[in-house]
mmCIF file of C-alpha atoms in Angstrom:
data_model
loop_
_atom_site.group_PDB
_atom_site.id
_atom_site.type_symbol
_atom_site.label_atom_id
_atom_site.label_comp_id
_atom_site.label_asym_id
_atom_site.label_seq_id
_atom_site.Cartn_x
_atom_site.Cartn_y
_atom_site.Cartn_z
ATOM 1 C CA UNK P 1 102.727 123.277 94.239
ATOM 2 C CA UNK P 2 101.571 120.049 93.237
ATOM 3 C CA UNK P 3 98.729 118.334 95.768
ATOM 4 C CA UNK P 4 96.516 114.806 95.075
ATOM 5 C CA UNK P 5 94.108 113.946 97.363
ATOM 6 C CA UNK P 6 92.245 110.963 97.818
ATOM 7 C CA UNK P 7 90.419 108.869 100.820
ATOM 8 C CA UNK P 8 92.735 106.462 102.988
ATOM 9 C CA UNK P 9 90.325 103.712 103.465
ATOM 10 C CA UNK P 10 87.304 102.419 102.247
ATOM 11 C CA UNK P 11 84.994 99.403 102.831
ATOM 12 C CA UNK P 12 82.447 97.623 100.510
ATOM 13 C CA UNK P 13 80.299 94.773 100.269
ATOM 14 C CA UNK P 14 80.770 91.922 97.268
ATOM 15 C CA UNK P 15 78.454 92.776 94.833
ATOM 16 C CA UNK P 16 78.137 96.630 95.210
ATOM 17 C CA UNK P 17 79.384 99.647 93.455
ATOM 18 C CA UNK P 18 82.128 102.379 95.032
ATOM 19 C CA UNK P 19 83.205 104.907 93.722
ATOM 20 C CA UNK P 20 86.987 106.762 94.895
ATOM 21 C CA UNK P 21 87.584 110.330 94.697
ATOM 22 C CA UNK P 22 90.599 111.875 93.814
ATOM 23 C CA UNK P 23 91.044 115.699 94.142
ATOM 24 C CA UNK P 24 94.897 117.416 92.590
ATOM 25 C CA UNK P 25 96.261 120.974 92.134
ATOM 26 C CA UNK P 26 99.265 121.065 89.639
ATOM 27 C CA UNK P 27 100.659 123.396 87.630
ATOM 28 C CA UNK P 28 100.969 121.603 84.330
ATOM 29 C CA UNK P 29 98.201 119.189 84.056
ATOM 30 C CA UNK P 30 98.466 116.402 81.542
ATOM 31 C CA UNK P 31 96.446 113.225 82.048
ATOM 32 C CA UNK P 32 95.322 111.710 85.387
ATOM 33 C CA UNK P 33 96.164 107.825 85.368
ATOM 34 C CA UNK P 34 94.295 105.015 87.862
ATOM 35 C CA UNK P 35 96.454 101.966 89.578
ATOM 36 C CA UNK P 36 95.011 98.838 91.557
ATOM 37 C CA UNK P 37 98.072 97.714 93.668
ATOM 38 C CA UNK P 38 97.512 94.440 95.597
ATOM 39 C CA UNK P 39 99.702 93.857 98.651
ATOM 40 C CA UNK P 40 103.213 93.225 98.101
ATOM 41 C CA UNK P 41 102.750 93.179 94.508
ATOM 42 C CA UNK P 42 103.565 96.265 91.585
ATOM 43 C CA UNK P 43 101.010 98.466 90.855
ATOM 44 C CA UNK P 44 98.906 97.674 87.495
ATOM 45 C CA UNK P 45 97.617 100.499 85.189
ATOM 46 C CA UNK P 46 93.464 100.360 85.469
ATOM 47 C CA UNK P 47 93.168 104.084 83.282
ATOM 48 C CA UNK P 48 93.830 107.119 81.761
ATOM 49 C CA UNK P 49 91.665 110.433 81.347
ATOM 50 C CA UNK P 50 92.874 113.431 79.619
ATOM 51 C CA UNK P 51 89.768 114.709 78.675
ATOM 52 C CA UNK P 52 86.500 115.510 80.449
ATOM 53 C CA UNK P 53 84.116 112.709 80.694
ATOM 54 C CA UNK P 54 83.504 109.045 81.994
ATOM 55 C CA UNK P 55 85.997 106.373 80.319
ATOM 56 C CA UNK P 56 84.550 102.965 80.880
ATOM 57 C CA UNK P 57 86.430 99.630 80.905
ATOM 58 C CA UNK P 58 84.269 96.792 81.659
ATOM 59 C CA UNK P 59 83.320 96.923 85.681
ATOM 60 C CA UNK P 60 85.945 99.481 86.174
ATOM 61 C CA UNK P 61 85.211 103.130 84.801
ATOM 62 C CA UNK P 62 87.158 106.589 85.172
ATOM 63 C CA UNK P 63 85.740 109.813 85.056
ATOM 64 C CA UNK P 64 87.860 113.442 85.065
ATOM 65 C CA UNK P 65 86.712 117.214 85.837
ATOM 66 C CA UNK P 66 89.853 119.287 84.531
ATOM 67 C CA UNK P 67 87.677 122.573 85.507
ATOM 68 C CA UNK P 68 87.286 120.792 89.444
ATOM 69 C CA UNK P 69 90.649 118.988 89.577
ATOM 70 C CA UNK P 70 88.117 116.297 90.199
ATOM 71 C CA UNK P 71 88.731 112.577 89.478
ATOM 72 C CA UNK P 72 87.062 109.276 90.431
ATOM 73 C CA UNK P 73 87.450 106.021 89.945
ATOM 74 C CA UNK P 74 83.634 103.387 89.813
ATOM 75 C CA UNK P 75 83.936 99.627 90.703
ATOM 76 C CA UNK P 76 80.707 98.220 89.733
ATOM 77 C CA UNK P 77 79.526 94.550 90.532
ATOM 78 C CA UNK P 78 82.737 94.199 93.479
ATOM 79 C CA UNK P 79 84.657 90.700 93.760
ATOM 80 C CA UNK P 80 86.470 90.095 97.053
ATOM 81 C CA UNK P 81 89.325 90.254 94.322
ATOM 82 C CA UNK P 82 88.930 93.944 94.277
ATOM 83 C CA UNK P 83 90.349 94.266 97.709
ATOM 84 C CA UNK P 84 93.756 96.338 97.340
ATOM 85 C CA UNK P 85 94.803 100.122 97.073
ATOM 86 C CA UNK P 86 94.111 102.336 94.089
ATOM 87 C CA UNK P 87 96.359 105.450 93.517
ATOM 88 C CA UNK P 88 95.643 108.037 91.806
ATOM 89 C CA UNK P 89 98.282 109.586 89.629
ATOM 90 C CA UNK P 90 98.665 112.742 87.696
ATOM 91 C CA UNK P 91 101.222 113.927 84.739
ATOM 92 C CA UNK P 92 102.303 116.989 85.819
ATOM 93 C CA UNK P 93 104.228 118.842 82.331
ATOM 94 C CA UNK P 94 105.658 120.748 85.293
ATOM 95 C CA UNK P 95 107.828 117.844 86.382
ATOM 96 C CA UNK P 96 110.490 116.635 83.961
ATOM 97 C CA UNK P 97 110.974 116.614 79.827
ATOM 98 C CA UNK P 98 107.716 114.133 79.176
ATOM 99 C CA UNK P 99 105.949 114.632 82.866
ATOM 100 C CA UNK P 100 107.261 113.035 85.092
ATOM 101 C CA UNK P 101 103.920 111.475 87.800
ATOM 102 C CA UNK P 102 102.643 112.324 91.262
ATOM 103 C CA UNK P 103 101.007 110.062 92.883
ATOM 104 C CA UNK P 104 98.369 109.993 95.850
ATOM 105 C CA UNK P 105 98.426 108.188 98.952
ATOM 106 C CA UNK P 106 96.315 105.263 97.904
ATOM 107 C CA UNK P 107 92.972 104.210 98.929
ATOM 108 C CA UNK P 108 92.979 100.859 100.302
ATOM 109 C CA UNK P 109 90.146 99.221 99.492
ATOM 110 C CA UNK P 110 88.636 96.437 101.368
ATOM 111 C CA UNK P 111 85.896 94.334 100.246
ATOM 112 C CA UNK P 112 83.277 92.364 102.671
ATOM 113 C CA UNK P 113 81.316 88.989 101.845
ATOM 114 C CA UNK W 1 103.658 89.590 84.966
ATOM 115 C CA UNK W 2 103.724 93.374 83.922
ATOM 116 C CA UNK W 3 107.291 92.588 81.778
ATOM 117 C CA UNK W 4 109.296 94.111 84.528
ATOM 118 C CA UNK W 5 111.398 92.432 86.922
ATOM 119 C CA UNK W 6 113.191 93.219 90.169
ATOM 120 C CA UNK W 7 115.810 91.709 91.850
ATOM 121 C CA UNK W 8 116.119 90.811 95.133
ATOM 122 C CA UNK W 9 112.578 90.880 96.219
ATOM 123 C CA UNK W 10 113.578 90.997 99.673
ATOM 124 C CA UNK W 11 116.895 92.755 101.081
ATOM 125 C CA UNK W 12 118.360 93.279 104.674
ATOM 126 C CA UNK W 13 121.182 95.060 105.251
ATOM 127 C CA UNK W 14 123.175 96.854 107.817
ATOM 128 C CA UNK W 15 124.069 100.689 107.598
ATOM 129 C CA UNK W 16 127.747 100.172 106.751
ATOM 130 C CA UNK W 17 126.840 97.524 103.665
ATOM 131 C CA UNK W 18 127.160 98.222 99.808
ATOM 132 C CA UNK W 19 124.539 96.710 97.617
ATOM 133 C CA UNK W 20 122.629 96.790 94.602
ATOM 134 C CA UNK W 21 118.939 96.646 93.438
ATOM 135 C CA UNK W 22 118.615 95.371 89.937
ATOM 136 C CA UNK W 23 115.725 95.749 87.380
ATOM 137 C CA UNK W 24 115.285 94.326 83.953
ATOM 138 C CA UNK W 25 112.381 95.581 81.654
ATOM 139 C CA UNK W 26 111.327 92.951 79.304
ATOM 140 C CA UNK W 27 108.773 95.829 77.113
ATOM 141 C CA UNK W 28 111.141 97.327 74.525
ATOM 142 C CA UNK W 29 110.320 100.720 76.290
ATOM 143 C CA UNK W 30 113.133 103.679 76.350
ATOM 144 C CA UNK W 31 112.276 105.089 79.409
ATOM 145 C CA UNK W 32 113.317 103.845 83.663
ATOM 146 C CA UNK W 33 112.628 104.905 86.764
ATOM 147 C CA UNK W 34 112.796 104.273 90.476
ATOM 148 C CA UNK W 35 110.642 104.935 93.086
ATOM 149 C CA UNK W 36 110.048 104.947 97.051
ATOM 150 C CA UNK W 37 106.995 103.651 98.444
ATOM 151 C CA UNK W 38 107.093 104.396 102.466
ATOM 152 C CA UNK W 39 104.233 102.910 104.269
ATOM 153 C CA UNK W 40 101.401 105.717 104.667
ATOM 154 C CA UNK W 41 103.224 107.980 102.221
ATOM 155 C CA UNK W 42 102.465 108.662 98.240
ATOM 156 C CA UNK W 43 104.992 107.012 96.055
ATOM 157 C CA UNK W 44 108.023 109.035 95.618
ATOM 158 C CA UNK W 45 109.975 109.502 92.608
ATOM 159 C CA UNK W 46 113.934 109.068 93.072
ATOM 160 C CA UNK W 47 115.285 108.739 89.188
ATOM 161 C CA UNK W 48 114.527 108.884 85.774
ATOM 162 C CA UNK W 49 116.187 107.451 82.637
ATOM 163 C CA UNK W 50 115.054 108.244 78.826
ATOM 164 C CA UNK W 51 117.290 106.362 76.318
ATOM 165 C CA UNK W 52 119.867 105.658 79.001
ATOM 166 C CA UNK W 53 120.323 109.353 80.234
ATOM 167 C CA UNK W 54 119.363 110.451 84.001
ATOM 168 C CA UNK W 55 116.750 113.096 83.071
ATOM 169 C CA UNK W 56 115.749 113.719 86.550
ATOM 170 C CA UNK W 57 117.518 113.258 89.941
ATOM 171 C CA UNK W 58 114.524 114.088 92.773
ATOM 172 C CA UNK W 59 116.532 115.811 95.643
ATOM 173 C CA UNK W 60 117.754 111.865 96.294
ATOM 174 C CA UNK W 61 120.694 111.508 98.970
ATOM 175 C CA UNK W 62 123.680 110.937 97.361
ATOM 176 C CA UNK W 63 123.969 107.290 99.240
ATOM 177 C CA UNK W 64 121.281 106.010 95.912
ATOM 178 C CA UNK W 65 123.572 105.974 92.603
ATOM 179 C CA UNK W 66 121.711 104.899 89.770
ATOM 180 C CA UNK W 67 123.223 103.129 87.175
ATOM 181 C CA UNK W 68 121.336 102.636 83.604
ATOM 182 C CA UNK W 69 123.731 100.330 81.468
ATOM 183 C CA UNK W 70 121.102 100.529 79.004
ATOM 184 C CA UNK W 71 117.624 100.694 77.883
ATOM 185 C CA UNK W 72 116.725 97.032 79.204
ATOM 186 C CA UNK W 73 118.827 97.094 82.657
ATOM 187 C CA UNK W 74 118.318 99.798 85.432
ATOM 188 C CA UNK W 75 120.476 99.656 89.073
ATOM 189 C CA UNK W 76 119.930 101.014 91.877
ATOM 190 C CA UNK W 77 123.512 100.770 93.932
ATOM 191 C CA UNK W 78 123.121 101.525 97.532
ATOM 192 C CA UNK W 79 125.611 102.470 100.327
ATOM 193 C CA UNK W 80 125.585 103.865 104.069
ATOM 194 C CA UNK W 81 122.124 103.605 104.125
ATOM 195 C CA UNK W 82 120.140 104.684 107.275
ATOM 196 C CA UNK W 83 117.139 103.124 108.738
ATOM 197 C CA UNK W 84 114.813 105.356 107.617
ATOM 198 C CA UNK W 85 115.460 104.044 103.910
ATOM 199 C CA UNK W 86 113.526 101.345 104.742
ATOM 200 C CA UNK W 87 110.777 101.088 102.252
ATOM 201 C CA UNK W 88 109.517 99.329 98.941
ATOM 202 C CA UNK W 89 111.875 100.249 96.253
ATOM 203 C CA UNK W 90 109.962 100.071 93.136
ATOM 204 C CA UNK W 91 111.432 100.235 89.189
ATOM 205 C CA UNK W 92 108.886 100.999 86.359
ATOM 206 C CA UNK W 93 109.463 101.576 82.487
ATOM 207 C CA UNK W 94 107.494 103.457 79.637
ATOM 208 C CA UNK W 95 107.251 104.252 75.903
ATOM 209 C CA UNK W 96 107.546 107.952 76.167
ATOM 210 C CA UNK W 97 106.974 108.113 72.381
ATOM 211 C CA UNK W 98 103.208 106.616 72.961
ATOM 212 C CA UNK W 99 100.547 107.906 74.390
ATOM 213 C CA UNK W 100 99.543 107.885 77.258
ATOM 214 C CA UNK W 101 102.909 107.043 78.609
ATOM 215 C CA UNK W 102 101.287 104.666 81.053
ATOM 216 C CA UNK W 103 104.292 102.718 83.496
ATOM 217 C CA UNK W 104 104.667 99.413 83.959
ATOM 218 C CA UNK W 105 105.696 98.083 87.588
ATOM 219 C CA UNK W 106 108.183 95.695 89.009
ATOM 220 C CA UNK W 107 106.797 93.981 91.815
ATOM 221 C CA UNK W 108 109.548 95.699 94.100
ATOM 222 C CA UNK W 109 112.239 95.030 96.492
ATOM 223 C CA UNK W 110 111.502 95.072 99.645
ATOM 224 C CA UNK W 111 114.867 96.882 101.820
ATOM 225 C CA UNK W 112 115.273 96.806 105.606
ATOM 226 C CA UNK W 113 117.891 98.690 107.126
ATOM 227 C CA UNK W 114 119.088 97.723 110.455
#
């Protein structure tokens, strides 16, 4: 079956770095994708990994372990900004002609002064 | 402003009531889909839509019809609903002919069913 784990909470201080795990077991793994999702707004697309390795976008980088079903996602230099939840999807070829996504809970971020 | 927009952004309605979630995708993409987001719960996907044909149907209760007029407009028509449907209905679109497929979100409609 398909599985994506990730934390439920997690608190920071402005200025710091934290980094969000994100564990999955699927059956037809293609691409693991990152979204920030304020409250009571849509989700945004932060990234996409496909391949082993760290994929950096400005303060925000991505980094994928197909071998460990392993993701996580770095915030570096945090902005109270930053406070909102960050699933963690993954493209299972399993689900649906193009891959259809299954998402994790979310971890909802907070961020402290 | 992702290029996708939902309408209403906030519904009540009782469990006997017909009505209709509408979403317009402003991205030239050819694929639609709704999902469930249920407080504490992953999202859930309900429907999918590539070039205007359902592709996928998630084990959704036949009270959710979709309706995909075509490649810009997506419905989601609603009927007898119970209270446990109460949840953030999200829409979302893609290019499935570009890599990596990423989706782009409405910001949601909000449904309470009393």
């Amino acid at each position: 079956g398909q599985n994506i784990d990730q934390p439920t909470e997690m608190t920071a201080t402005e200025g710091a770095i934290v980094q969000i795990n994100c564990t999955y077991q699927t059956s037809g793994f293609n691409g693991l994708f990152w979204y920030q999702q304020h409250a009571g707004e849509a989700p945004t697309f932060l990234s996409y990994n496909v391949l082993d390795g760290l994929e950096e976008k400005g303060r925000f980088s991505s980094f994928l372990s197909r071998s460990k079903g392993y993701s996580y996602l770095l915030l570096k230099e945090l902005q109270m900004k930053d406070s909102a939840s960050y699933l963690c999807a993954v493209r299972d070829l399993g689900r649906g002609s193009q891959g259809n996504l299954i998402f994790g809970k979310g971890t909802k971020l907070s961020v402290k002064p | 402003e992702t290029g996708v927009t939902q309408t209403p952004r906030h519904l009540v309605m009782g469990m006997t009531n017909k009505k209709s979630l509408k979403c317009e995708q402003h991205l030239g993409h050819n694929a639609m889909y709704w999902y469930k987001q249920s407080a504490k719960k992953p999202l859930e996907l309900m429907f999918v839509y590539n070039f205007k044909e359902q592709t996928e149907n998630n084990s959704v209760p036949s009270r959710f019809s979709p309706e995909c007029p075509n490649s810009s407009h997506l419905f989601l028509h609603l009927h007898t609903l119970q209270p446990e449907d109460s949840a953030l209905y999200l829409c979302a679109s893609s290019q499935i002919s570009t890599s990596p497929y990423e989706q782009y979100f409405g910001p949601g409609t909000r449904l309470t069913v009393t």
